[in-house]
XYZ file of C-alpha atoms in Angstrom:
446
model
C 139.092 125.153 139.128
C 138.164 123.012 136.134
C 139.629 119.436 136.098
C 139.974 117.261 132.890
C 137.145 114.776 132.533
C 139.940 112.267 131.902
C 141.207 112.730 135.352
C 140.953 109.370 137.273
C 138.983 109.016 140.541
C 136.101 110.946 141.645
C 136.229 114.827 141.635
C 134.286 117.977 141.232
C 134.492 120.637 138.554
C 135.114 118.267 135.667
C 133.672 120.702 133.146
C 133.352 124.568 132.991
C 130.389 126.125 135.052
C 128.746 127.498 131.829
C 128.722 123.965 130.412
C 127.197 122.709 133.570
C 124.685 125.154 133.473
C 123.653 124.428 129.840
C 123.529 120.818 130.378
C 121.037 121.073 133.220
C 118.778 123.533 131.511
C 115.077 122.535 131.012
C 114.739 119.436 129.027
C 111.497 120.553 127.491
C 111.401 124.235 127.519
C 108.105 125.986 128.124
C 105.807 126.919 125.363
C 105.311 130.681 124.744
C 101.634 131.604 124.095
C 102.005 131.512 120.320
C 103.564 128.101 120.460
C 100.933 126.809 122.678
C 98.189 128.107 120.342
C 99.850 126.215 117.499
C 100.231 123.174 119.267
C 96.695 123.079 120.668
C 95.444 123.717 117.126
C 96.776 120.088 116.279
C 94.328 118.480 118.625
C 91.164 116.783 117.020
C 89.047 117.174 120.357
C 88.093 113.652 120.147
C 84.800 112.861 121.836
C 85.915 109.455 122.916
C 89.415 110.601 123.644
C 92.000 107.564 124.205
C 94.539 110.339 125.843
C 91.982 110.922 128.695
C 91.567 107.253 129.297
C 95.291 106.694 129.299
C 95.919 109.473 131.985
C 95.839 107.861 135.562
C 94.171 110.971 136.860
C 91.539 111.122 133.960
C 92.363 114.694 133.210
C 89.829 115.970 130.434
C 92.453 116.485 127.989
C 90.508 117.633 124.885
C 88.654 120.083 127.071
C 91.633 121.750 128.487
C 93.473 121.818 125.023
C 90.316 123.564 123.628
C 90.389 126.097 126.515
C 94.026 126.775 125.570
C 93.039 127.119 121.789
C 90.255 129.592 122.855
C 92.850 131.792 124.883
C 91.655 130.817 128.202
C 94.718 129.110 129.815
C 93.552 129.758 133.493
C 90.258 127.793 132.744
C 92.497 125.038 131.245
C 94.647 124.843 134.347
C 91.470 124.547 136.494
C 90.251 121.616 134.360
C 93.856 119.793 134.870
C 94.017 120.691 138.505
C 90.473 119.559 139.309
C 91.773 115.981 138.838
C 95.555 116.448 139.334
C 96.541 119.129 141.837
C 100.207 118.596 141.018
C 99.444 119.041 137.223
C 102.380 121.410 136.971
C 105.121 118.662 138.160
C 103.405 116.006 136.184
C 103.540 117.999 133.027
C 107.205 117.879 133.496
C 107.975 114.536 134.676
C 105.252 112.072 133.407
C 106.377 109.594 130.765
C 103.705 111.134 128.581
C 105.282 109.330 125.531
C 103.910 105.965 127.308
C 100.694 107.410 128.496
C 98.463 110.153 126.933
C 100.706 110.943 123.896
C 101.219 107.312 122.947
C 97.477 106.766 122.368
C 96.985 110.167 120.774
C 95.186 109.862 117.539
C 97.855 112.024 115.848
C 100.594 109.706 117.082
C 98.813 106.505 115.780
C 98.090 108.188 112.309
C 101.286 110.422 111.767
C 103.687 109.363 114.490
C 103.775 112.686 115.922
C 101.325 113.351 118.931
C 99.862 116.495 120.244
C 102.396 117.535 122.866
C 99.848 117.150 125.785
C 102.709 117.378 128.464
C 103.996 120.760 127.173
C 100.438 122.251 126.878
C 99.657 120.995 130.401
C 102.546 122.812 131.585
C 101.648 125.895 129.740
C 98.258 126.064 131.237
C 99.408 125.451 134.812
C 102.376 127.646 134.743
C 100.262 130.547 133.507
C 97.841 130.217 136.369
C 100.613 129.789 138.948
C 102.566 132.794 137.548
C 99.411 134.932 138.032
C 99.270 133.683 141.915
C 95.818 132.208 141.296
C 94.554 129.365 143.482
C 91.162 128.388 141.858
C 89.968 126.295 144.782
C 88.305 127.317 148.076
C 87.643 125.283 151.296
C 84.236 123.914 152.073
C 82.862 124.654 155.497
C 84.973 123.324 158.325
C 83.770 119.731 159.055
C 85.735 119.661 162.653
C 87.493 116.445 161.483
C 91.222 116.176 161.777
C 93.199 113.788 159.418
C 97.006 112.825 159.666
C 98.829 112.393 156.369
C 102.214 110.720 156.633
C 104.411 111.896 153.894
C 104.586 115.155 152.031
C 105.290 113.660 148.538
C 102.805 113.464 145.584
C 100.219 111.133 147.129
C 100.213 112.785 150.453
C 99.949 116.209 149.165
C 97.181 115.358 146.699
C 95.370 113.699 149.631
C 95.954 116.668 151.933
C 94.714 119.222 149.373
C 91.611 117.414 148.547
C 90.680 116.842 152.153
C 91.405 120.557 153.008
C 89.197 121.606 150.035
C 86.410 119.319 151.354
C 86.669 121.224 154.873
C 88.658 118.837 156.811
C 91.771 119.964 158.904
C 94.917 118.113 157.886
C 98.319 117.695 159.537
C 101.073 116.346 157.299
C 104.051 114.592 158.907
C 107.243 114.695 156.794
C 110.426 112.795 157.709
C 112.571 115.122 155.771
C 113.330 118.998 156.347
C 111.531 119.692 153.098
C 108.365 118.704 151.575
C 107.772 117.294 147.874
C 108.931 113.831 148.223
C 110.073 112.345 144.851
C 109.274 115.477 143.168
C 111.757 117.417 145.444
C 114.490 114.652 145.919
C 114.084 111.876 143.376
C 114.001 113.138 139.871
C 116.563 114.484 137.277
C 117.429 118.108 137.936
C 116.881 118.876 134.292
C 113.300 117.831 134.434
C 112.335 120.351 137.198
C 114.341 123.448 137.189
C 114.107 126.766 139.371
C 113.063 125.063 142.361
C 109.649 124.177 140.919
C 108.606 121.553 143.530
C 108.926 123.931 146.283
C 107.049 126.645 144.391
C 104.226 124.165 143.595
C 104.147 123.078 147.208
C 103.854 126.629 148.438
C 101.186 127.172 145.767
C 99.273 124.142 146.972
C 99.246 125.246 150.588
C 97.260 128.420 149.697
C 94.166 126.329 150.146
C 94.541 126.590 153.799
C 93.676 123.947 156.494
C 97.045 122.091 155.978
C 99.739 122.215 158.427
C 103.068 120.227 157.720
C 105.379 119.178 160.600
C 109.011 118.296 159.239
C 111.418 115.920 160.700
C 108.632 113.729 161.665
C 109.251 110.098 160.700
C 106.803 107.165 161.302
C 108.209 104.730 163.796
C 110.551 107.365 165.241
C 108.794 110.861 166.218
C 105.466 109.354 165.540
C 103.670 105.990 165.696
C 100.647 104.797 163.750
C 98.777 103.975 166.967
C 99.482 107.493 168.366
C 98.060 108.848 164.907
C 94.900 106.714 165.096
C 94.192 107.958 168.778
C 94.759 111.579 167.966
C 93.106 111.913 164.477
C 89.819 110.846 162.871
C 91.801 109.172 159.881
C 95.254 108.411 158.684
C 96.733 108.488 155.160
C 100.059 106.731 154.708
C 101.979 108.128 151.833
C 105.635 107.798 153.131
C 106.915 106.111 149.791
C 109.745 103.611 149.726
C 112.292 104.438 152.185
C 114.770 101.581 151.841
C 116.835 100.477 148.853
C 117.670 97.079 147.583
C 121.038 95.786 148.071
C 123.500 93.868 145.529
C 124.451 91.534 148.210
C 127.994 91.329 146.600
C 131.369 91.345 148.452
C 132.851 94.956 148.194
C 129.563 96.698 148.240
C 130.859 98.833 151.030
C 133.790 100.082 149.201
C 134.363 103.814 148.747
C 132.428 105.410 145.823
C 129.856 102.671 145.754
C 126.563 104.574 146.323
C 122.820 104.249 146.060
C 121.559 106.224 142.866
C 118.630 107.732 144.831
C 121.233 109.355 147.208
C 123.202 110.744 144.248
C 120.137 112.134 142.815
C 118.930 113.631 146.049
C 122.209 115.175 146.601
C 122.312 116.709 143.110
C 118.821 118.171 143.491
C 119.674 119.835 146.634
C 123.039 121.196 145.629
C 123.332 124.931 145.335
C 126.291 124.652 143.099
C 126.382 121.590 140.734
C 129.943 122.140 139.733
C 131.088 121.310 143.181
C 129.519 117.799 143.044
C 132.186 115.196 142.574
C 131.629 112.589 139.747
C 133.891 109.855 138.470
C 135.855 109.556 135.273
C 134.222 106.198 134.583
C 130.739 105.718 136.120
C 128.919 102.466 136.194
C 125.081 102.365 136.942
C 123.296 99.015 137.761
C 119.713 99.107 137.043
C 117.043 99.455 134.090
C 114.538 101.871 135.528
C 114.043 105.729 135.475
C 116.387 106.114 138.549
C 119.054 104.299 136.592
C 118.617 106.547 133.707
C 118.479 109.821 135.910
C 121.689 108.803 137.578
C 123.532 107.854 134.389
C 122.609 110.848 132.281
C 123.268 113.507 135.314
C 126.696 111.771 135.873
C 127.297 112.460 132.142
C 126.142 116.076 132.326
C 128.465 116.769 135.410
C 131.506 115.653 133.128
C 132.110 112.063 133.476
C 133.983 110.935 130.545
C 132.463 107.192 130.476
C 129.104 106.394 131.861
C 127.650 102.866 131.360
C 124.190 101.664 132.550
C 124.067 97.840 132.834
C 120.925 96.008 133.063
C 120.382 92.221 133.733
C 117.614 91.399 131.381
C 116.990 92.639 127.769
C 116.364 96.066 126.507
C 112.624 95.439 126.148
C 112.263 94.518 129.748
C 113.692 97.751 131.068
C 111.259 99.923 133.054
C 112.683 103.133 131.667
C 110.646 104.081 128.571
C 112.244 104.115 124.983
C 112.352 107.819 125.182
C 114.417 107.897 128.325
C 116.636 105.266 126.840
C 117.168 107.160 123.773
C 117.774 110.281 125.847
C 120.619 108.273 127.648
C 122.180 107.550 124.508
C 122.064 111.110 122.933
C 123.857 112.446 126.028
C 126.586 109.796 125.473
C 125.638 107.035 128.052
C 126.209 103.326 127.015
C 123.535 100.807 127.527
C 124.494 97.144 128.258
C 121.766 94.505 128.589
C 121.658 91.011 129.579
C 124.523 91.307 132.200
C 124.459 91.021 136.041
C 127.186 92.126 138.511
C 129.277 89.396 139.956
C 132.115 91.254 141.519
C 133.168 94.717 142.876
C 136.906 95.214 142.577
C 139.383 97.303 144.192
C 141.498 97.551 147.509
C 139.345 99.945 149.542
C 138.211 102.133 146.639
C 136.478 100.908 143.768
C 138.372 100.175 140.635
C 136.027 97.978 138.447
C 132.883 95.974 138.159
C 132.734 92.514 136.807
C 129.699 91.275 135.200
C 128.327 87.989 133.923
C 126.274 87.783 130.821
C 122.581 86.648 131.186
C 120.175 84.844 129.205
C 116.434 84.120 129.505
C 115.610 80.588 129.093
C 111.919 79.228 129.439
C 111.120 82.442 131.214
C 113.926 82.271 133.857
C 116.866 84.301 133.906
C 120.127 82.360 133.949
C 123.775 83.726 134.658
C 126.240 82.533 132.094
C 129.926 81.747 132.837
C 131.271 84.256 130.436
C 132.311 87.634 132.207
C 133.618 91.061 131.449
C 134.922 93.855 133.515
C 134.296 97.541 133.319
C 136.640 100.054 134.835
C 135.063 102.249 137.336
C 135.689 105.107 139.634
C 132.068 105.291 140.850
C 129.293 102.862 140.823
C 125.670 103.691 141.395
C 123.044 101.018 142.506
C 119.601 101.574 140.977
C 118.128 98.216 141.538
C 114.942 99.224 143.222
C 113.469 100.505 146.389
C 111.471 98.809 149.127
C 109.181 99.574 152.092
C 111.204 100.397 155.208
C 109.817 99.287 158.678
C 105.966 99.303 158.850
C 103.604 99.367 161.824
C 102.501 96.071 163.225
C 99.032 95.001 162.060
C 99.281 96.306 158.493
C 98.650 93.633 155.914
C 101.366 93.830 153.219
C 100.873 92.554 149.564
C 104.099 92.008 147.493
C 106.262 93.983 149.982
C 103.778 96.932 149.902
C 100.960 98.032 152.096
C 97.760 96.177 150.887
C 94.815 98.438 149.932
C 91.481 98.045 148.336
C 90.147 100.118 145.209
C 89.490 102.952 147.509
C 93.201 102.969 148.924
C 91.844 101.514 152.316
C 94.059 99.383 154.367
C 93.036 96.513 156.651
C 93.155 98.867 159.623
C 90.126 100.941 160.727
C 90.435 104.491 159.348
C 93.777 104.015 157.754
C 94.234 104.579 154.038
C 97.591 104.407 151.831
C 98.654 105.410 148.498
C 101.649 106.169 146.334
C 104.685 103.998 146.073
C 104.237 102.589 149.600
C 100.813 101.087 148.527
C 100.093 97.890 146.413
C 98.610 97.953 142.951
C 99.817 101.161 141.270
C 102.660 102.040 138.975
C 105.680 104.029 140.615
C 104.745 107.225 138.954
C 104.048 110.752 140.331
C 100.698 110.931 138.454
C 99.646 107.470 139.768
C 100.715 108.608 143.378
C 98.502 111.748 142.718
C 95.490 109.802 141.718
C 95.631 107.451 144.676
C 96.045 110.265 147.077
C 93.256 112.135 145.598
C 90.871 108.976 145.469
C 91.793 108.022 149.113
C 90.664 111.629 150.426
C 87.358 111.132 148.826
C 86.830 107.941 150.411
C 87.965 109.277 153.686
C 85.617 112.098 153.320
C 82.772 109.828 152.517
C 83.606 107.580 155.415
C 83.844 110.487 157.981
C 80.674 112.185 156.742
C 78.606 109.247 156.578
C 78.194 109.677 152.678
C 79.693 106.086 151.903
């Protein structure tokens, strides 16, 4: 049954199933072979390529595009995957508009970059569709490494270690692997269960075992892992969320945006997901944009994202901000929540205007109120409980340039570790680099 999107409250089926299906189709459809050749032909194949420098995993972008242009997409995929084993997902979700494509010579000169992300997807999809895994394991070393977390950093670390001949056991708190790729990104960015397909493809290297529903501090302990394994890599991400610390935060239909996104990603029938008529999202990052856009695509009549600072300070890229507007989402900046209204269930959210004065954000006396059936909090995530003895830096696990922690034979990477951007591609780079240092340490090559 389809309900009107003007019906108050939180309900499912606000728009027709066909419209939901269309709304959640691939944001950037895949190139066919001809389109890929045309797009590759725009590349200047720069010798001193700024795009390669801008890539956190340092993929040789001119080389893989030249390989596509010469009709060898599988070789292009190998070039990508040598540096980024999750290159297929990164091609879909990386903010290429602020990384490789932003510094593309074509972008600087013409305002239209080579579409590096879509070319990367073409290459990796071509290889995966043929069931090819272009890596083989080295001779077994006899070393056993524990990896905590089957997200981007953990999987990248595990694959590289397995390729180098080590045996790896991955401990994952959830019942499925993939981490952020599976549970934390908008459904229209990764369609057709791609995260699980990529995970299955990655596991073809051999030498990796994943044990699910094994959470650090519950089913397993760091001390126990240190006793049982030659090395440990921590890649469990950020497992706690920040609170607004306002009265009424416990009202019905006040929810963490990450939970909404995860529920949506795991839903077998998107039309059955309930969404409000008037939805308010608090935050200015990718999670806020993903939650707001998807609420709109599910049929919410009004969706407003409210951020406490100016638009230029939003963590979400300009592309993502523009996408939200194109989908009908309203963005309000320089406002902070001061009240959650309603008797039991949410009815409205009150905000106060803000200004930045002398570098400090100040809350003003002037307020406004937005009617709301549903409120999503997207004000950041934080590290959950950590084992005793780990040094923290800025609320994350402190690591050196090789991703080594202060504890013997313990490394960390991804969102749980200090120093990097909270991006899938950065997490992959950190997992890969940690694996190389673990290998060097265990084999005496360091």
